[in-house]
CSV table of C-alpha atoms and ligand atoms in Angstrom, one decimal:
chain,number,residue,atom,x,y,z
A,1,UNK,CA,-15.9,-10.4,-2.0
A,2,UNK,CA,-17.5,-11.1,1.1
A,3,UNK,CA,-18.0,-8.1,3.7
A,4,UNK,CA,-16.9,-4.6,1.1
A,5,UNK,CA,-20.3,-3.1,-0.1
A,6,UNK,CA,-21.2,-0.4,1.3
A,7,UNK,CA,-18.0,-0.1,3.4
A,8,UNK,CA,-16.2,2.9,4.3
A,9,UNK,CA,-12.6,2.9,2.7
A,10,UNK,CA,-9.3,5.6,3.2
A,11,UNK,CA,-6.8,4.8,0.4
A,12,UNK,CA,-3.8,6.6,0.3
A,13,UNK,CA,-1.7,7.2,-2.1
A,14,UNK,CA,-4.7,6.5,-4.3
A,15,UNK,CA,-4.3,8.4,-7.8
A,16,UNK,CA,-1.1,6.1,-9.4
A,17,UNK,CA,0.0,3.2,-9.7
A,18,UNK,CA,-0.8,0.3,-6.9
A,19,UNK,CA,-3.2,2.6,-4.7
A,20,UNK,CA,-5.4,3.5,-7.6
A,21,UNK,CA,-5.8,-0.3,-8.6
A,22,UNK,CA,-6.9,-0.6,-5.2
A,23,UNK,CA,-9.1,1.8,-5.0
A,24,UNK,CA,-11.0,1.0,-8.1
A,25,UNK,CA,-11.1,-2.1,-7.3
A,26,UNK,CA,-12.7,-1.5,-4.0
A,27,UNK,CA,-15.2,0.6,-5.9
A,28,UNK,CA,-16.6,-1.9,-7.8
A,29,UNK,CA,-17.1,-4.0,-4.5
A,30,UNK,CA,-20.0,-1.9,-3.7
A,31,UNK,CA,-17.2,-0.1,-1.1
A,32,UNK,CA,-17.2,4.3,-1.1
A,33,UNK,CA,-13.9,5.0,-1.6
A,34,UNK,CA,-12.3,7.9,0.3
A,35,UNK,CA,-9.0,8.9,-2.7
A,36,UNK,CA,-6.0,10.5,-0.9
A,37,UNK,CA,-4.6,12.4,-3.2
A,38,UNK,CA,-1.1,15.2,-2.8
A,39,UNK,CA,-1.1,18.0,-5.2
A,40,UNK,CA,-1.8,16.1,-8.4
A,41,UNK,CA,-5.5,17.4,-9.5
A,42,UNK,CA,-5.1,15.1,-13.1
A,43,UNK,CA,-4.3,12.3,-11.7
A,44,UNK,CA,-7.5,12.1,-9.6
A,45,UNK,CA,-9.6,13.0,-12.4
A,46,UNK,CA,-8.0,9.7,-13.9
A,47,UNK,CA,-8.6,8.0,-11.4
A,48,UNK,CA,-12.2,9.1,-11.2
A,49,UNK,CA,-12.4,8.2,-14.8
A,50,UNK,CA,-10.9,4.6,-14.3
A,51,UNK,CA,-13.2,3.7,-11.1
A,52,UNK,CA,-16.4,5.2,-13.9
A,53,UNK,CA,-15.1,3.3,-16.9
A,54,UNK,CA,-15.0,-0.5,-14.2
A,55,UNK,CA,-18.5,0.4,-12.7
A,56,UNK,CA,-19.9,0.8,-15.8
A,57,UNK,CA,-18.0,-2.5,-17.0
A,58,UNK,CA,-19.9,-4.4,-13.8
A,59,UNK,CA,-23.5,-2.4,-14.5
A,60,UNK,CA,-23.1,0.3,-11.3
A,61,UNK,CA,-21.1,0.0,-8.5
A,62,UNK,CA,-23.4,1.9,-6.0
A,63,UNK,CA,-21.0,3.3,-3.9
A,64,UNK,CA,-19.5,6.6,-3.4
A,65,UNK,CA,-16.5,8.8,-3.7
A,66,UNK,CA,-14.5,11.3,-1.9
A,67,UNK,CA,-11.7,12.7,-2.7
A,68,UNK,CA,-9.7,13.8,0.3
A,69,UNK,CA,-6.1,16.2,0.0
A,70,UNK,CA,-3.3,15.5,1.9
A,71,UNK,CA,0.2,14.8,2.3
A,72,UNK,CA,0.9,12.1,4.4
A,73,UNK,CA,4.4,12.7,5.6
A,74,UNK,CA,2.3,15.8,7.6
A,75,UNK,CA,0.5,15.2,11.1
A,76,UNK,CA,-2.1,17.7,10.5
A,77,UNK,CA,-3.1,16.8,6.9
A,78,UNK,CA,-3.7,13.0,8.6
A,79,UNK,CA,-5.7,14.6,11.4
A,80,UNK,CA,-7.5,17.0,8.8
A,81,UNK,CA,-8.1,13.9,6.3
A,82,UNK,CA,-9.7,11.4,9.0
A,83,UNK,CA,-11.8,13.8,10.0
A,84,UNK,CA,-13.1,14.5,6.3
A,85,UNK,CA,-13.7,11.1,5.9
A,86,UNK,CA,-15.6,10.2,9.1
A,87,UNK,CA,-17.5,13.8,9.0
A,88,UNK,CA,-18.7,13.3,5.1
A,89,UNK,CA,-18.8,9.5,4.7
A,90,UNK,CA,-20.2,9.3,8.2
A,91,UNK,CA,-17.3,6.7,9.4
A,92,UNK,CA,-14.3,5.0,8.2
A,93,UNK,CA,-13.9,0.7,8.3
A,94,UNK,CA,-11.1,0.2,6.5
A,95,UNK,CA,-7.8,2.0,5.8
A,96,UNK,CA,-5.5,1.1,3.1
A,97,UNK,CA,-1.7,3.0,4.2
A,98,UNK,CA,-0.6,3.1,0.3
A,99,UNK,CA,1.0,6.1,0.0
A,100,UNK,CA,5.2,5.3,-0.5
A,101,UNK,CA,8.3,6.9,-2.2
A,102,UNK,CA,11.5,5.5,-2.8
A,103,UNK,CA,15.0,7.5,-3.1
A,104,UNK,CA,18.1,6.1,-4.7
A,105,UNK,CA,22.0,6.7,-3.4
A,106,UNK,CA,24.9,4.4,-2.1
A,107,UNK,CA,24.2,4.4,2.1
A,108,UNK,CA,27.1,6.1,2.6
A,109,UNK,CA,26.3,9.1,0.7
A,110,UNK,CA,22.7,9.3,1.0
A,111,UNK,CA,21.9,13.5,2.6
A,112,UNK,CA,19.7,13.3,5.9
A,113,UNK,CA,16.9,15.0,4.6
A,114,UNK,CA,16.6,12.3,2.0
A,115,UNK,CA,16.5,9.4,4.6
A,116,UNK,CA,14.2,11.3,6.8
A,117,UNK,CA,11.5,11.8,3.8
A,118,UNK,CA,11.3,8.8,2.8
A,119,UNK,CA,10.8,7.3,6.2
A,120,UNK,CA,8.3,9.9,6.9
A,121,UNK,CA,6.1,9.4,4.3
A,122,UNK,CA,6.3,5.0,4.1
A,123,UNK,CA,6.8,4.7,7.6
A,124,UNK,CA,5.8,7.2,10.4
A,125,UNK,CA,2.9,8.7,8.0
A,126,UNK,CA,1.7,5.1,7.6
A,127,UNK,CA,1.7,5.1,12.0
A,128,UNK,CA,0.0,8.0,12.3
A,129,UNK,CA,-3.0,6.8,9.6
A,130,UNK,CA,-3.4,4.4,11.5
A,131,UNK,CA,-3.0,6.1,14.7
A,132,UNK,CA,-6.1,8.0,13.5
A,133,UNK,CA,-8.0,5.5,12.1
A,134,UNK,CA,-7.6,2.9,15.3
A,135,UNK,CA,-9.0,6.5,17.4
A,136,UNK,CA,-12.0,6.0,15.4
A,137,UNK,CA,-12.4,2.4,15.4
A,138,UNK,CA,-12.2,2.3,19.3
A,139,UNK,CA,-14.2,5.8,19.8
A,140,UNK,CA,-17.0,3.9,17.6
A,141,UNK,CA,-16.8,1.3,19.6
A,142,UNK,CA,-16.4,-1.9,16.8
A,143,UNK,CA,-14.1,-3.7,14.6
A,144,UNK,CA,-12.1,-1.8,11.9
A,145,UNK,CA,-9.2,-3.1,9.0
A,146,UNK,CA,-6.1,-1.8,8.1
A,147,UNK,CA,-3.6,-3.2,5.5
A,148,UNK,CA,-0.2,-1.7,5.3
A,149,UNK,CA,1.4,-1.8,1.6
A,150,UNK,CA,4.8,-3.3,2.4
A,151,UNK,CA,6.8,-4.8,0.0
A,152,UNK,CA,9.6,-8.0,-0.8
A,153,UNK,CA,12.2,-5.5,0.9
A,154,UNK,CA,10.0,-6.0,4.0
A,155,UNK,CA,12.8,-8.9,4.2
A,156,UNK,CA,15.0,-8.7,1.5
A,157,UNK,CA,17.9,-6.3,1.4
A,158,UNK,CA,18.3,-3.6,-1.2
A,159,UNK,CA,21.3,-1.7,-1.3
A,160,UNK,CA,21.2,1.8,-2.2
A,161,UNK,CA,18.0,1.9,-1.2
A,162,UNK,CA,18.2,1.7,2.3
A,163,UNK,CA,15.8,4.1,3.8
A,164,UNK,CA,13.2,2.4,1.7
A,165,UNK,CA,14.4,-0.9,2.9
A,166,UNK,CA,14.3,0.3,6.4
A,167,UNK,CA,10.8,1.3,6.2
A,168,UNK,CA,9.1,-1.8,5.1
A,169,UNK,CA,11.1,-3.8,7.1
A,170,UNK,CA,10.1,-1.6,10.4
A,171,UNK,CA,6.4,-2.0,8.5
A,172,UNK,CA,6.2,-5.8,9.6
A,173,UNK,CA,6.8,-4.8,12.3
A,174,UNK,CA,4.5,-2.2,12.9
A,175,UNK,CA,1.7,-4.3,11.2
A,176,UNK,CA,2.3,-7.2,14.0
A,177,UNK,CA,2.3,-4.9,17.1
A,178,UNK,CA,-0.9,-2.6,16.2
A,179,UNK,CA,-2.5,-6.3,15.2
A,180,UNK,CA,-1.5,-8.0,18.6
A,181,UNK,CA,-2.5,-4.9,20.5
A,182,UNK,CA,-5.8,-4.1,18.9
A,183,UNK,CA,-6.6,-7.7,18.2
A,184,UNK,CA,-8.9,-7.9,21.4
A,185,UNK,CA,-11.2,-4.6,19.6
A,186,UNK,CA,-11.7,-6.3,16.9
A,187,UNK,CA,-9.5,-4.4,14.9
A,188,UNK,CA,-7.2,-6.6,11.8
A,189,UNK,CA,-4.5,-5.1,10.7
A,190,UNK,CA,-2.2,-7.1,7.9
A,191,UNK,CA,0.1,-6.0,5.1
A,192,UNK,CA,0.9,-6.8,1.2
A,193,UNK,CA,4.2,-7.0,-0.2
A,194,UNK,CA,4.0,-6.6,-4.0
A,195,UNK,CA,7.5,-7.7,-5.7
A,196,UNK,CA,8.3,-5.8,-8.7
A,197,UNK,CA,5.3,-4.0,-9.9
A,198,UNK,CA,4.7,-2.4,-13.1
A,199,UNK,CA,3.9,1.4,-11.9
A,200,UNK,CA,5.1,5.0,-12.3
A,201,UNK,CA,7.0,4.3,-9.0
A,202,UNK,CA,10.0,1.6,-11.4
A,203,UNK,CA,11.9,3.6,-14.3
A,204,UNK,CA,11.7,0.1,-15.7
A,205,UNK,CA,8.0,0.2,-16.1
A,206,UNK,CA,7.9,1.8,-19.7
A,207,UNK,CA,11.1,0.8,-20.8
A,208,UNK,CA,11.3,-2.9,-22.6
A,209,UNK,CA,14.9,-3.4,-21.9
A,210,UNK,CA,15.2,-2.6,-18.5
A,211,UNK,CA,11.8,-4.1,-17.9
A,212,UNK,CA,13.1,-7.9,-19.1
A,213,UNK,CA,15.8,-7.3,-17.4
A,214,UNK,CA,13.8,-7.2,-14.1
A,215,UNK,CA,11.5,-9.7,-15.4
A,216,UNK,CA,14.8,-11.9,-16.0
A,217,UNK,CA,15.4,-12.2,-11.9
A,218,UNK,CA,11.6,-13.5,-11.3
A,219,UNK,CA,11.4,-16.8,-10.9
A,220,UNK,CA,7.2,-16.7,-12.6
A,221,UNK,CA,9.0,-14.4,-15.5
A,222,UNK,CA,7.1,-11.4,-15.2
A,223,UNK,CA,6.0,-8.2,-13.2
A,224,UNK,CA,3.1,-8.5,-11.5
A,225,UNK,CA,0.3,-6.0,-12.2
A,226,UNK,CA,-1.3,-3.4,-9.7
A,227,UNK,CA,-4.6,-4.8,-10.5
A,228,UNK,CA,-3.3,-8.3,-8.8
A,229,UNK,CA,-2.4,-6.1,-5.5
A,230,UNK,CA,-5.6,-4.7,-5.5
A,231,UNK,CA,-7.3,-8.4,-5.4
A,232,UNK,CA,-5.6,-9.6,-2.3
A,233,UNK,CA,-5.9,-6.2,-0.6
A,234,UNK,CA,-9.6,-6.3,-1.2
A,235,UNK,CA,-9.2,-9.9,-0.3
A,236,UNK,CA,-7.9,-9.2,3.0
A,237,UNK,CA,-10.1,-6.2,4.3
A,238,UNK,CA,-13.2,-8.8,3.4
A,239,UNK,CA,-14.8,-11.2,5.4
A,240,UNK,CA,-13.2,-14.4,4.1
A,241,UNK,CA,-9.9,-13.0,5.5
A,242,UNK,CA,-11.6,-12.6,9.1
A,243,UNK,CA,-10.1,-14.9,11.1
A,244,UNK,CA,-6.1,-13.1,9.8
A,245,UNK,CA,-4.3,-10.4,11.5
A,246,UNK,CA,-0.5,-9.1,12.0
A,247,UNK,CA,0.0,-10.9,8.3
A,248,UNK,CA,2.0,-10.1,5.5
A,249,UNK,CA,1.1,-11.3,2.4
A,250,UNK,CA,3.8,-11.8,-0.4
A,251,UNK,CA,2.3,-11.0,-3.8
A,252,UNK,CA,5.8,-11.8,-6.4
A,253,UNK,CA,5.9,-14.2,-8.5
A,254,UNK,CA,8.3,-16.0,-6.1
A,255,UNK,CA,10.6,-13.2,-5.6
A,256,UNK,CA,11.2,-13.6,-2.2
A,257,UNK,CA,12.0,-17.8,-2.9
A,258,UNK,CA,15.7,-17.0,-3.0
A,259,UNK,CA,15.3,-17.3,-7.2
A,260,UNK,CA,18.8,-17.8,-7.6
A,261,UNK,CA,18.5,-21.4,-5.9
A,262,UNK,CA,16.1,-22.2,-8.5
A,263,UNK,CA,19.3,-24.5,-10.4
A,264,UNK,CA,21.5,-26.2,-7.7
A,265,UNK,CA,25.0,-24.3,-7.4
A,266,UNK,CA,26.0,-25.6,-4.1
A,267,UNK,CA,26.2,-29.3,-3.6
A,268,UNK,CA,29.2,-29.7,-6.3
A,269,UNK,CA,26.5,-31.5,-8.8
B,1,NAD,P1,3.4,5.2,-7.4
B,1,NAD,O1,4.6,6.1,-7.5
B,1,NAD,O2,2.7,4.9,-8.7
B,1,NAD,O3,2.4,5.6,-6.3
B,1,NAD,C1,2.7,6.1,-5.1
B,1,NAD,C2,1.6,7.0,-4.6
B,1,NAD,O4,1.9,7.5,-3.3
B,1,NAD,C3,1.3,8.2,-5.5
B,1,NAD,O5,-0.1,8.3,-5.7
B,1,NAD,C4,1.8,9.4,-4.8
B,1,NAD,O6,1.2,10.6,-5.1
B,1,NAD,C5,1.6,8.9,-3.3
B,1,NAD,N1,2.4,9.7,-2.4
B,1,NAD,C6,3.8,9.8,-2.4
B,1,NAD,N2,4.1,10.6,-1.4
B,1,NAD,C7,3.0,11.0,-0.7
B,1,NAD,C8,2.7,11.8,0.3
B,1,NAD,N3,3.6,12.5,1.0
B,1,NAD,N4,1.4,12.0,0.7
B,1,NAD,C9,0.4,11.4,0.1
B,1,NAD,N5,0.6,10.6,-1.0
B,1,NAD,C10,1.9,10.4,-1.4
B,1,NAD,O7,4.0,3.8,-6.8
B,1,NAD,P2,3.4,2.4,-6.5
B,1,NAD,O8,4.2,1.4,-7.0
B,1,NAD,O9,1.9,2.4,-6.8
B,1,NAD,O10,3.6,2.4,-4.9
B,1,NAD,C11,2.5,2.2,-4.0
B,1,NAD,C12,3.0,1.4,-2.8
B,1,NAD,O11,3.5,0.2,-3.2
B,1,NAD,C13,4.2,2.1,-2.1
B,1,NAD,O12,4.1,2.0,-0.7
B,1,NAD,C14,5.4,1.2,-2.6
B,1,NAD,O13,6.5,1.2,-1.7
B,1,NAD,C15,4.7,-0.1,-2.7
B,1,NAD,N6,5.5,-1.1,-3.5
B,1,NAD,C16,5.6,-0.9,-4.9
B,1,NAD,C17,6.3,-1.8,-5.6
B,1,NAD,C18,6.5,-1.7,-7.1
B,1,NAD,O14,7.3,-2.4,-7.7
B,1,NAD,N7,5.7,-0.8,-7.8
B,1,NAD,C19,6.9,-2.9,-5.0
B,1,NAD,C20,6.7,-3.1,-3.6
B,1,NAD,C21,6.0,-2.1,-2.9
């Protein structure tokens, strides 16, 4: 993809799931690939593993990596993990806000503490990335990329899960204002909403049952893969997406087509 080799990416969130597709996939680009990483030492030995196993698949990637610690629902960590990045990769281009968590209970019921993680890591530790990363963008003085991983309940609804629903859906909104307000620095900033996804983050994933059950409510009849994320994020930190900004893009298999108006119900046919 046009515009990635040799680029300077932060990925969050980068050792599971959706973020390490991403990642990986920005490593073979040619891209050095800055993986945030929590507390979860394996995992980023996995994922250092997977992004050797695809370079070697395309004949040598050429770019580097770095992994960088830090939790993203912490101010300093952010501060502490931009800095890393610009210090040892000598500047950051593009940021990838990946990192999410989800928490389960009727509205009614669900404890504070609950609602106030989850919104700090998806929501306000998404801000202050980019918070950090615009800083560096405008200090160096040219254009820079950020794309926020969102998702379908950006728009649609999904009870018991509010403060999940309430943090992509303040995501669009987040990704339009920092794109309308930076578009004049040449700074993009879009988002991608994955529908159901096959990763750690679903119980479903690796359980065939529930799994076709999910599958049963998508109107293409199937998950979609972390790997197909990772295209249209590369996709739209590259040059062919550089005319794009304060975009979400829905990757879902037509989740978000209202699937239960796929047969008429409504026009007394
Ligand atoms: P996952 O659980 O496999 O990955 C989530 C990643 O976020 C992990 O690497 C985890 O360590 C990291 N993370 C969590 N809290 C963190 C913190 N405080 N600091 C740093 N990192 C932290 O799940 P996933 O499906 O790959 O999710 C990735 C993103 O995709 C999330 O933002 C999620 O909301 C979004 N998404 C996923 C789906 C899906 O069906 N899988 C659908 C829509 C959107």
């Amino acid at each position: 993809m046009k515009g990635l080799k040799g680029k300077n990416v932060l990925v969050t969130g980068a050792t599971s799931g959706i973020g390490q597709a991403i990642a990986a996939n920005f490593a073979t680009e040619g891209a050095n690939v800055a993986l945030n990483y929590r507390n979860d030492p394996d995992k980023l030995e996995e994922t250092k593993e997977l992004i050797d196993e695809m370079c070697t698949q395309v004949g040598g990637c050429g770019g580097r990596e770095l992994p960088v610690k830090g939790d993203v629902s912490e101010e300093a960590d952010i501060i502490r993990m931009c800095n890393e990045v610009v210090e040892k990769l000598g500047s950051l281009d593009i940021l990838i806000n990946n990192a999410g968590i989800q928490t389960a209970s009727p509205s009614h019921k669900l404890k504070t503490s609950d609602f106030d993680k989850v919104i700090q890591v998806n929501l306000r530790g998404a801000y202050l990335c980019a918070r950090e990363a615009i800083k560096h963008f405008l200090d160096r003085g040219h254009s820079g990329i950020i794309i926020n991983v969102s998702s379908v309940h950006e728009i649609i609804p999904r009870p018991t899960y509010v403060s999940y629903s309430m943090s992509k859906g303040a995501m669009e909104n987040m990704t339009k204002t920092l794109a309308l307000e930076y578009a004049p620095h040449g700074i993009r900033v879009n988002a991608v909403a994955p529908g159901a996804t096959a990763t750690p983050i679903n119980s479903w994933t690796d359980d065939p049952q529930k799994r076709k059950e999910v599958e049963s409510h998508i109107p293409m009849g199937r998950a979609g893969t972390p790997e197909e994320m990772a295209a249209i994020t590369a996709f739209l930190a590259s040059d062919d997406a550089s005319y794009i900004t304060g975009q979400t893009l829905f990757i879902d298999g037509g989740l978000t087509l209202y699937p239960d108006f796929l047969k008429p119900w409504s026009a007394g046919e």
